[in-house]
Tab-separated table of C-alpha atoms in Angstrom:
chain	number	residue	atom	x	y	z
A	165	MET	CA	-33.987	-33.794	88.117
A	166	SER	CA	-34.347	-30.799	87.083
A	167	SER	CA	-35.207	-27.942	89.308
A	168	ARG	CA	-37.601	-24.983	89.039
A	169	PRO	CA	-35.931	-21.549	88.474
A	170	ALA	CA	-36.165	-19.451	91.043
A	171	PRO	CA	-39.231	-16.897	90.599
A	172	LEU	CA	-38.451	-13.298	90.119
A	173	ILE	CA	-40.624	-12.108	93.131
A	174	PRO	CA	-39.653	-13.954	96.249
A	175	PRO	CA	-43.369	-16.154	97.400
A	176	ARG	CA	-43.200	-12.818	100.594
A	177	VAL	CA	-42.773	-10.254	98.623
A	178	ARG	CA	-45.960	-11.261	96.054
A	179	ALA	CA	-48.423	-12.556	98.944
A	180	ALA	CA	-47.410	-8.435	100.186
A	181	LEU	CA	-48.765	-7.019	96.949
A	182	VAL	CA	-51.288	-8.867	96.764
A	183	ARG	CA	-52.357	-7.259	99.951
A	184	VAL	CA	-52.820	-3.867	98.455
A	185	PRO	CA	-55.529	-3.151	96.314
A	186	PHE	CA	-54.416	-0.552	94.191
A	187	LEU	CA	-51.444	-2.853	93.344
A	188	VAL	CA	-54.018	-5.756	92.794
A	189	HIS	CA	-55.841	-3.701	90.055
A	190	VAL	CA	-53.076	-3.141	88.792
A	191	VAL	CA	-51.984	-6.346	88.274
A	192	ARG	CA	-55.523	-7.362	86.655
A	193	PHE	CA	-54.908	-4.788	84.024
A	194	VAL	CA	-51.593	-5.691	82.901
A	195	ARG	CA	-52.636	-8.675	82.523
A	196	ARG	CA	-55.858	-7.634	80.727
A	197	VAL	CA	-54.270	-5.086	78.134
A	198	PHE	CA	-50.938	-5.462	77.664
A	199	ILE	CA	-50.326	-9.989	77.518
A	200	ALA	CA	-53.163	-9.862	74.784
A	201	ARG	CA	-51.250	-10.108	71.948
A	202	ASP	CA	-54.205	-8.186	69.554
A	203	ARG	CA	-54.360	-5.634	72.447
A	204	ASN	CA	-50.679	-4.601	72.612
A	205	LEU	CA	-50.615	-4.517	68.838
A	206	LEU	CA	-53.523	-2.762	68.655
A	207	ILE	CA	-52.419	-0.427	71.705
A	208	THR	CA	-49.491	0.870	69.919
A	209	LEU	CA	-50.854	1.139	66.222
A	210	ILE	CA	-53.758	3.300	67.891
A	211	VAL	CA	-50.302	5.439	70.048
A	212	LEU	CA	-48.364	5.433	66.826
A	213	ALA	CA	-51.147	6.931	64.797
A	214	LEU	CA	-51.357	9.665	67.120
A	215	VAL	CA	-47.595	10.725	67.493
A	216	ILE	CA	-47.706	10.688	63.558
A	217	GLY	CA	-50.726	12.876	63.242
A	218	PHE	CA	-49.677	15.072	65.835
A	219	LEU	CA	-46.330	15.381	64.672
A	220	ALA	CA	-47.200	16.158	61.082
A	221	ALA	CA	-49.680	19.313	62.627
A	222	GLU	CA	-47.123	20.697	64.891
A	223	VAL	CA	-43.181	20.550	63.817
A	224	SER	CA	-42.920	19.006	60.293
A	225	ASN	CA	-45.335	17.873	57.025
A	226	GLU	CA	-42.303	16.703	55.625
A	227	TRP	CA	-40.934	14.979	58.116
A	228	PHE	CA	-43.884	13.165	59.786
A	229	SER	CA	-45.966	12.376	56.218
A	230	PRO	CA	-49.787	11.940	57.083
A	231	SER	CA	-49.412	9.346	54.254
A	232	LEU	CA	-47.738	7.090	57.132
A	233	LEU	CA	-50.548	6.698	58.949
A	234	ILE	CA	-51.122	4.331	55.189
A	235	LEU	CA	-48.913	1.902	56.926
A	236	VAL	CA	-50.044	1.848	59.898
A	237	THR	CA	-53.701	0.708	58.703
A	238	LEU	CA	-52.042	-2.002	56.411
A	239	VAL	CA	-50.303	-3.424	60.077
A	240	GLY	CA	-53.666	-3.272	61.477
A	241	GLY	CA	-55.367	-5.121	58.760
A	242	LEU	CA	-52.900	-7.695	58.224
A	243	GLN	CA	-52.089	-9.111	62.002
A	244	LEU	CA	-55.806	-7.371	63.897
A	245	ARG	CA	-58.783	-8.777	63.875
A	246	LEU	CA	-61.829	-6.691	62.757
A	247	ARG	CA	-63.098	-5.459	66.102
A	248	SER	CA	-59.925	-3.945	67.447
A	249	LEU	CA	-59.267	-2.757	63.800
A	250	ILE	CA	-62.412	-0.403	64.312
A	251	LYS	CA	-60.843	1.112	66.724
A	252	LEU	CA	-57.395	0.904	65.057
A	253	LEU	CA	-59.606	2.956	62.543
A	254	VAL	CA	-61.185	5.738	64.872
A	255	GLY	CA	-57.273	6.592	65.764
A	256	VAL	CA	-56.517	6.660	62.229
A	257	GLY	CA	-59.566	9.058	61.900
A	258	VAL	CA	-58.904	11.429	64.570
A	259	SER	CA	-55.605	11.490	63.594
A	260	LEU	CA	-56.023	13.015	60.144
A	261	GLY	CA	-58.698	15.331	61.423
A	262	TYR	CA	-56.265	17.155	63.571
A	263	VAL	CA	-53.553	17.800	60.873
A	264	ALA	CA	-56.727	18.743	58.607
A	265	VAL	CA	-57.609	20.990	61.882
A	266	ASN	CA	-54.101	22.565	62.272
A	267	LEU	CA	-52.571	23.043	58.900
A	268	GLY	CA	-55.733	22.623	56.859
A	269	ALA	CA	-57.928	20.333	54.527
A	270	GLY	CA	-55.572	20.947	51.685
A	271	ARG	CA	-52.434	20.075	53.060
A	272	VAL	CA	-53.876	16.267	53.264
A	273	GLY	CA	-54.821	16.512	49.774
A	274	LEU	CA	-57.417	14.305	48.413
A	275	GLY	CA	-55.757	11.601	46.545
A	276	LEU	CA	-54.235	10.587	50.210
A	277	GLY	CA	-57.569	10.341	51.785
A	278	VAL	CA	-58.374	8.341	48.376
A	279	THR	CA	-55.819	6.011	49.186
A	280	ILE	CA	-56.236	6.535	52.352
A	281	LEU	CA	-59.751	5.192	52.310
A	282	PHE	CA	-58.765	2.045	50.000
A	283	THR	CA	-56.209	0.815	51.987
A	284	THR	CA	-59.341	1.064	54.725
A	285	VAL	CA	-61.301	-0.848	52.338
A	286	LEU	CA	-58.805	-3.289	51.818
A	287	ALA	CA	-57.896	-3.535	55.434
A	288	VAL	CA	-61.191	-4.736	56.313
A	289	LEU	CA	-61.663	-6.908	53.916
A	290	MET	CA	-58.400	-9.285	55.094
A	291	ALA	CA	-59.416	-8.727	58.913
A	292	ARG	CA	-62.908	-10.098	57.874
A	293	THR	CA	-61.579	-12.837	55.794
A	294	ARG	CA	-59.437	-13.672	58.460
A	295	GLY	CA	-62.113	-13.526	61.062
A	296	LYS	CA	-63.950	-16.440	59.457
A	297	LEU	CA	-61.676	-18.789	59.203
A	298	GLY	CA	-60.243	-18.185	62.876
A	299	VAL	CA	-56.527	-17.385	62.981
A	300	GLN	CA	-54.968	-14.212	63.852
A	301	GLY	CA	-52.204	-12.510	61.563
A	302	LEU	CA	-50.945	-14.579	58.649
A	303	ARG	CA	-51.623	-17.301	60.614
A	304	GLY	CA	-53.506	-18.295	57.542
A	305	ASP	CA	-51.015	-18.513	54.809
A	306	ALA	CA	-48.556	-20.221	56.872
A	307	MET	CA	-52.093	-22.863	57.271
A	308	LEU	CA	-51.612	-22.749	53.139
A	309	LEU	CA	-48.729	-23.033	52.441
A	310	GLU	CA	-48.468	-26.322	54.850
A	311	LEU	CA	-51.118	-27.674	53.469
A	312	ARG	CA	-49.295	-27.581	50.121
A	313	ASP	CA	-46.043	-28.983	51.413
A	314	ARG	CA	-48.750	-31.763	52.710
A	315	LEU	CA	-50.066	-32.108	49.008
A	316	LYS	CA	-46.429	-31.554	47.390
A	317	SER	CA	-45.166	-34.433	49.521
A	318	GLN	CA	-47.514	-36.915	48.985
A	319	GLY	CA	-47.740	-36.839	45.729
A	320	GLU	CA	-44.315	-37.759	45.646
A	321	LEU	CA	-43.507	-41.263	44.358
A	322	PRO	CA	-42.071	-43.915	47.231
A	323	GLN	CA	-38.407	-45.152	46.910
A	324	LEU	CA	-37.951	-47.599	44.447
A	325	PRO	CA	-35.389	-50.648	43.298
A	326	LYS	CA	-32.598	-49.860	41.107
A	327	ASP	CA	-34.314	-51.657	37.955
A	328	TRP	CA	-37.214	-49.367	37.711
A	329	GLY	CA	-37.377	-45.456	37.351
A	330	ALA	CA	-40.443	-43.320	37.685
A	331	LYS	CA	-41.389	-39.814	37.201
A	332	VAL	CA	-43.763	-37.522	38.403
A	333	VAL	CA	-45.164	-34.289	36.735
A	334	LEU	CA	-47.798	-31.969	38.029
A	335	LYS	CA	-48.299	-28.828	36.000
A	336	GLN	CA	-51.356	-26.364	38.008
A	337	ALA	CA	-53.271	-24.222	35.791
A	338	GLY	CA	-52.062	-20.121	36.380
A	339	GLY	CA	-49.429	-21.135	37.315
A	340	SER	CA	-51.237	-22.130	41.148
A	341	SER	CA	-49.948	-24.378	44.065
A	342	PHE	CA	-53.063	-25.987	43.908
A	343	GLY	CA	-54.567	-27.453	41.615
A	344	GLY	CA	-57.397	-30.050	40.485
A	345	ASP	CA	-55.103	-32.790	39.272
A	346	PHE	CA	-53.269	-34.892	42.607
A	347	LEU	CA	-51.426	-38.570	43.462
A	348	VAL	CA	-51.708	-41.050	45.791
A	349	SER	CA	-49.418	-43.534	45.833
A	350	MET	CA	-47.657	-46.276	48.800
A	351	ARG	CA	-45.977	-48.870	48.642
A	352	ASP	CA	-46.272	-52.110	50.027
A	353	GLY	CA	-43.525	-54.814	49.687
A	354	ASP	CA	-43.009	-55.367	45.955
A	355	PHE	CA	-46.193	-53.950	45.758
A	356	VAL	CA	-46.809	-50.633	44.564
A	357	GLU	CA	-50.168	-48.780	43.722
A	358	ILE	CA	-50.570	-45.933	42.480
A	359	ALA	CA	-53.753	-43.827	41.886
A	360	LEU	CA	-54.000	-40.199	39.830
A	361	VAL	CA	-57.305	-38.447	40.233
A	362	ASP	CA	-58.508	-35.259	38.788
A	363	VAL	CA	-61.364	-33.252	39.926
A	364	SER	CA	-63.561	-30.883	38.026
A	365	GLY	CA	-62.525	-27.937	37.053
A	366	LYS	CA	-58.798	-25.940	37.399
A	367	GLY	CA	-56.942	-24.036	39.314
A	368	VAL	CA	-57.331	-22.761	42.973
A	369	ASP	CA	-61.308	-23.418	42.263
A	370	ALA	CA	-60.227	-27.072	41.853
A	371	GLY	CA	-57.567	-26.958	45.151
A	372	THR	CA	-59.476	-27.016	47.765
A	373	ARG	CA	-61.606	-29.864	46.432
A	374	ALA	CA	-58.138	-31.861	45.895
A	375	LEU	CA	-56.922	-31.394	49.133
A	376	LEU	CA	-59.591	-32.547	50.417
A	377	LEU	CA	-60.053	-35.525	48.254
A	378	SER	CA	-56.155	-36.197	48.607
A	379	GLY	CA	-56.765	-37.189	52.264
A	380	THR	CA	-59.839	-39.530	52.171
A	381	PHE	CA	-57.942	-41.298	48.353
A	382	GLY	CA	-54.845	-41.358	50.406
A	383	GLY	CA	-56.338	-43.295	53.203
A	384	LEU	CA	-58.480	-45.924	51.599
A	385	LEU	CA	-54.752	-46.992	49.151
A	386	GLY	CA	-54.026	-49.987	50.120
A	387	SER	CA	-56.667	-50.099	52.953
A	388	VAL	CA	-59.351	-52.089	50.894
A	389	ASP	CA	-58.880	-54.644	47.867
A	390	ASP	CA	-61.578	-52.486	45.303
A	391	PHE	CA	-59.950	-49.178	45.693
A	392	LEU	CA	-62.110	-47.239	42.956
A	393	PRO	CA	-65.754	-48.552	44.027
A	394	ALA	CA	-64.784	-47.014	47.727
A	395	CYS	CA	-63.605	-44.142	46.390
A	396	ASN	CA	-66.878	-44.285	44.411
A	397	ALA	CA	-69.191	-44.817	47.354
A	398	TYR	CA	-67.398	-42.080	49.686
A	399	LEU	CA	-68.809	-39.837	46.606
A	400	HIS	CA	-71.754	-40.654	46.668
A	401	ARG	CA	-72.289	-40.563	50.183
A	402	GLN	CA	-71.828	-36.574	49.864
A	403	ARG	CA	-74.342	-34.774	48.776
A	404	GLY	CA	-74.433	-31.735	46.522
A	405	ASP	CA	-73.060	-31.173	43.187
A	406	GLU	CA	-69.571	-29.891	43.594
A	407	GLY	CA	-68.397	-31.554	39.770
A	408	PHE	CA	-67.156	-34.376	39.055
A	409	VAL	CA	-64.154	-37.188	39.630
A	410	THR	CA	-61.850	-39.281	36.823
A	411	ALA	CA	-59.146	-41.690	38.967
A	412	VAL	CA	-56.967	-44.278	37.439
A	413	HIS	CA	-55.858	-46.803	40.119
A	414	LEU	CA	-52.028	-48.729	39.545
A	415	ARG	CA	-51.392	-51.706	40.979
A	416	LEU	CA	-47.890	-52.448	40.518
A	417	ASP	CA	-45.579	-56.290	41.200
A	418	LEU	CA	-41.759	-54.730	41.564
A	419	ALA	CA	-40.600	-58.147	42.013
A	420	THR	CA	-42.107	-59.690	38.097
A	421	GLY	CA	-43.326	-56.101	36.701
A	422	ASP	CA	-47.308	-57.956	37.293
A	423	TYR	CA	-49.448	-54.562	36.524
A	424	THR	CA	-53.415	-54.189	36.933
A	425	ILE	CA	-55.120	-51.297	35.678
A	426	THR	CA	-59.077	-50.076	36.996
A	427	SER	CA	-60.099	-46.514	34.889
A	428	ALA	CA	-63.271	-44.329	36.379
A	429	GLY	CA	-63.582	-42.389	33.230
A	430	HIS	CA	-60.353	-41.150	33.640
A	431	PRO	CA	-58.356	-41.362	30.182
A	432	PRO	CA	-56.934	-43.821	28.890
A	433	VAL	CA	-53.121	-45.523	30.324
A	434	VAL	CA	-50.594	-46.475	27.284
A	435	LYS	CA	-48.197	-48.696	27.301
A	436	PHE	CA	-44.317	-48.729	25.838
A	437	ASP	CA	-43.868	-51.876	24.233
A	438	ALA	CA	-39.985	-52.067	23.838
A	439	GLY	CA	-40.364	-55.460	21.848
A	440	THR	CA	-42.161	-53.591	19.024
A	441	GLY	CA	-41.166	-49.941	20.300
A	442	ASN	CA	-44.657	-48.792	19.957
A	443	TRP	CA	-47.112	-47.418	22.342
A	444	GLN	CA	-50.022	-49.364	23.336
A	445	VAL	CA	-53.748	-48.031	25.057
A	446	ALA	CA	-54.704	-49.883	27.974
A	447	SER	CA	-58.346	-51.104	28.009
A	448	ALA	CA	-59.353	-50.312	31.003
A	449	LYS	CA	-62.509	-47.826	31.915
A	450	GLY	CA	-65.042	-47.363	33.780
A	451	VAL	CA	-68.084	-44.582	34.984
A	452	VAL	CA	-67.384	-41.656	36.259
A	453	LEU	CA	-66.700	-41.360	40.805
A	454	GLY	CA	-69.818	-40.570	42.527
A	455	VAL	CA	-72.428	-40.758	39.834
A	456	VAL	CA	-73.746	-44.346	40.304
A	457	PRO	CA	-73.817	-46.035	44.042
A	458	ASP	CA	-72.142	-49.393	42.997
A	459	LEU	CA	-69.370	-49.023	40.362
A	460	HIS	CA	-68.512	-51.679	37.999
A	461	CYS	CA	-64.970	-51.386	36.543
A	462	GLU	CA	-62.978	-53.426	33.121
A	463	PRO	CA	-59.267	-53.716	34.315
A	464	ASP	CA	-56.378	-54.020	32.401
A	465	SER	CA	-53.733	-56.427	33.095
A	466	GLY	CA	-50.303	-57.196	31.422
A	467	THR	CA	-46.566	-57.531	32.448
A	468	LEU	CA	-43.413	-54.624	32.472
A	469	ARG	CA	-40.204	-56.178	30.929
A	470	LYS	CA	-37.062	-54.617	30.652
A	471	GLY	CA	-37.414	-51.577	28.725
A	472	ASP	CA	-40.987	-51.216	28.943
A	473	ALA	CA	-42.949	-48.410	30.501
A	474	LEU	CA	-46.489	-47.522	31.839
A	475	LEU	CA	-47.959	-43.232	31.440
A	476	LEU	CA	-50.810	-41.999	33.252
A	477	PHE	CA	-51.982	-38.992	32.923
A	478	THR	CA	-55.206	-36.441	33.419
A	479	ASP	CA	-57.359	-35.068	30.509
A	480	GLY	CA	-55.465	-31.324	30.531
A	481	LEU	CA	-52.507	-33.173	28.108
A	482	ILE	CA	-55.011	-34.096	25.448
A	483	GLU	CA	-57.921	-32.521	26.118
A	484	GLN	CA	-58.297	-28.617	23.828
A	485	PRO	CA	-61.314	-26.540	23.411
A	486	GLY	CA	-62.459	-27.230	19.819
A	487	ARG	CA	-60.594	-30.182	19.286
A	488	ASP	CA	-61.716	-34.154	19.218
A	489	ILE	CA	-59.558	-36.115	22.401
A	490	ASP	CA	-58.924	-38.913	20.391
A	491	ALA	CA	-56.887	-35.978	18.615
A	492	GLY	CA	-54.853	-35.421	21.622
A	493	LEU	CA	-54.081	-38.638	22.354
A	494	ASP	CA	-52.332	-39.249	19.004
A	495	ARG	CA	-50.031	-35.807	19.194
A	496	LEU	CA	-49.286	-36.934	23.158
A	497	LEU	CA	-47.904	-40.474	21.592
A	498	GLY	CA	-47.029	-39.009	18.725
A	499	GLU	CA	-44.560	-37.011	20.968
A	500	ALA	CA	-43.879	-39.562	23.795
A	501	GLU	CA	-41.725	-41.009	20.947
A	502	ARG	CA	-39.546	-38.226	21.595
A	503	LEU	CA	-39.560	-39.790	24.678
A	504	LEU	CA	-37.363	-42.264	23.861
A	505	PRO	CA	-34.096	-40.666	22.228
A	506	SER	CA	-33.458	-37.947	25.621
A	507	GLY	CA	-34.707	-41.014	28.111
A	508	PHE	CA	-37.369	-41.729	29.897
A	509	ARG	CA	-36.290	-39.078	33.200
A	510	ASP	CA	-35.254	-36.193	30.649
A	511	GLY	CA	-38.150	-36.399	28.506
A	512	ALA	CA	-41.275	-36.943	31.144
A	513	ARG	CA	-41.068	-32.865	31.961
A	514	ALA	CA	-40.812	-32.275	27.921
A	515	LEU	CA	-43.670	-33.885	27.038
A	516	VAL	CA	-45.848	-32.024	29.361
A	517	ASN	CA	-44.829	-28.886	28.332
A	518	ALA	CA	-45.036	-29.595	24.583
A	519	MET	CA	-49.193	-31.056	25.566
A	520	ALA	CA	-49.876	-27.721	27.431
A	521	SER	CA	-48.528	-25.137	25.744
A	522	GLY	CA	-51.453	-23.075	23.936
A	523	HIS	CA	-53.489	-23.764	27.157
A	524	ASN	CA	-54.655	-23.022	30.770
A	525	ASP	CA	-55.506	-25.887	32.439
A	526	ASP	CA	-54.289	-28.726	35.150
A	527	CYS	CA	-51.855	-31.355	33.995
A	528	ALA	CA	-50.815	-34.627	35.515
A	529	LEU	CA	-48.077	-37.106	34.428
A	530	VAL	CA	-47.150	-40.194	35.522
A	531	LEU	CA	-44.508	-42.378	34.163
A	532	ILE	CA	-43.164	-45.424	35.588
A	533	TRP	CA	-40.735	-47.500	33.128
A	534	ARG	CA	-37.719	-50.769	33.584
A	535	PRO	CA	-34.818	-49.793	32.167
């Protein structure tokens, strides 16, 4: 049984202090002003701004330059709420005015005034954005990083047996951590289910919707028998026109190699046949998700034998402005021939880089094979 630590102030002394009205007001003032982090920082920054202005005007304008107020304003914009930031800006203005009165407006300079004005606008915009999110400080950026890590971990394939190989390559437009292409997968015994989804748009613009749908589709995967129809029903119930969503779903039996592919407006899956050495295009097709209330898919099935492979990808690999999609698919199959000399695992990243060069779009590739 753990013992509680002894209080800093004995109970009798605390009871005696409470009876003194002046001390009661002091304690309440301390709790109200200094315990709150935002108020603590606000008071500290205001005092710092006033001290900088006083030292710059009375001691040395070189050692205590008014340009230090730029850093004070930036810290306030990153950490304070909007109301507190406005109070800080008043303190910064008072400090600058004190310097201008004592040393002359010329010592402040037009360049410094414009810089502080620009920094003030930037700080207000940052504080307003955080205010809309309801977070303080840099917590908003930490939340985005956490969401990125969750999306990345969710896009990893489950561990496969030794006689199977898999590789996932995601490349978002503009080098962003968020994009419109994402992957959800799960494994239940000998069965693996994989869904590759493409949200209209690219980069950060499509990343927010992809984050929402990745959680929804990840919950539906493995929980319903008809995965794509369930996703279609969910999207069809949503209000508003936020663009289209395409997806391809693969269900694979790791024991026998039997697979079933269903597609909803997604580029076709291609299969490498080790017996013939050719890439074959799967016949699975369907309508884009969310367009019609009842989705009808034409599945394609087959068996992966030793040396065979399945290649799932998004349209960012084959679609380029001014070029036909069929021509892009033919180029993809031609580039895929280079996977054989170096192996599937090493060639997947090279294939994405070769197909994505020359245009800026989200790209995703999933390669599963039997060594």
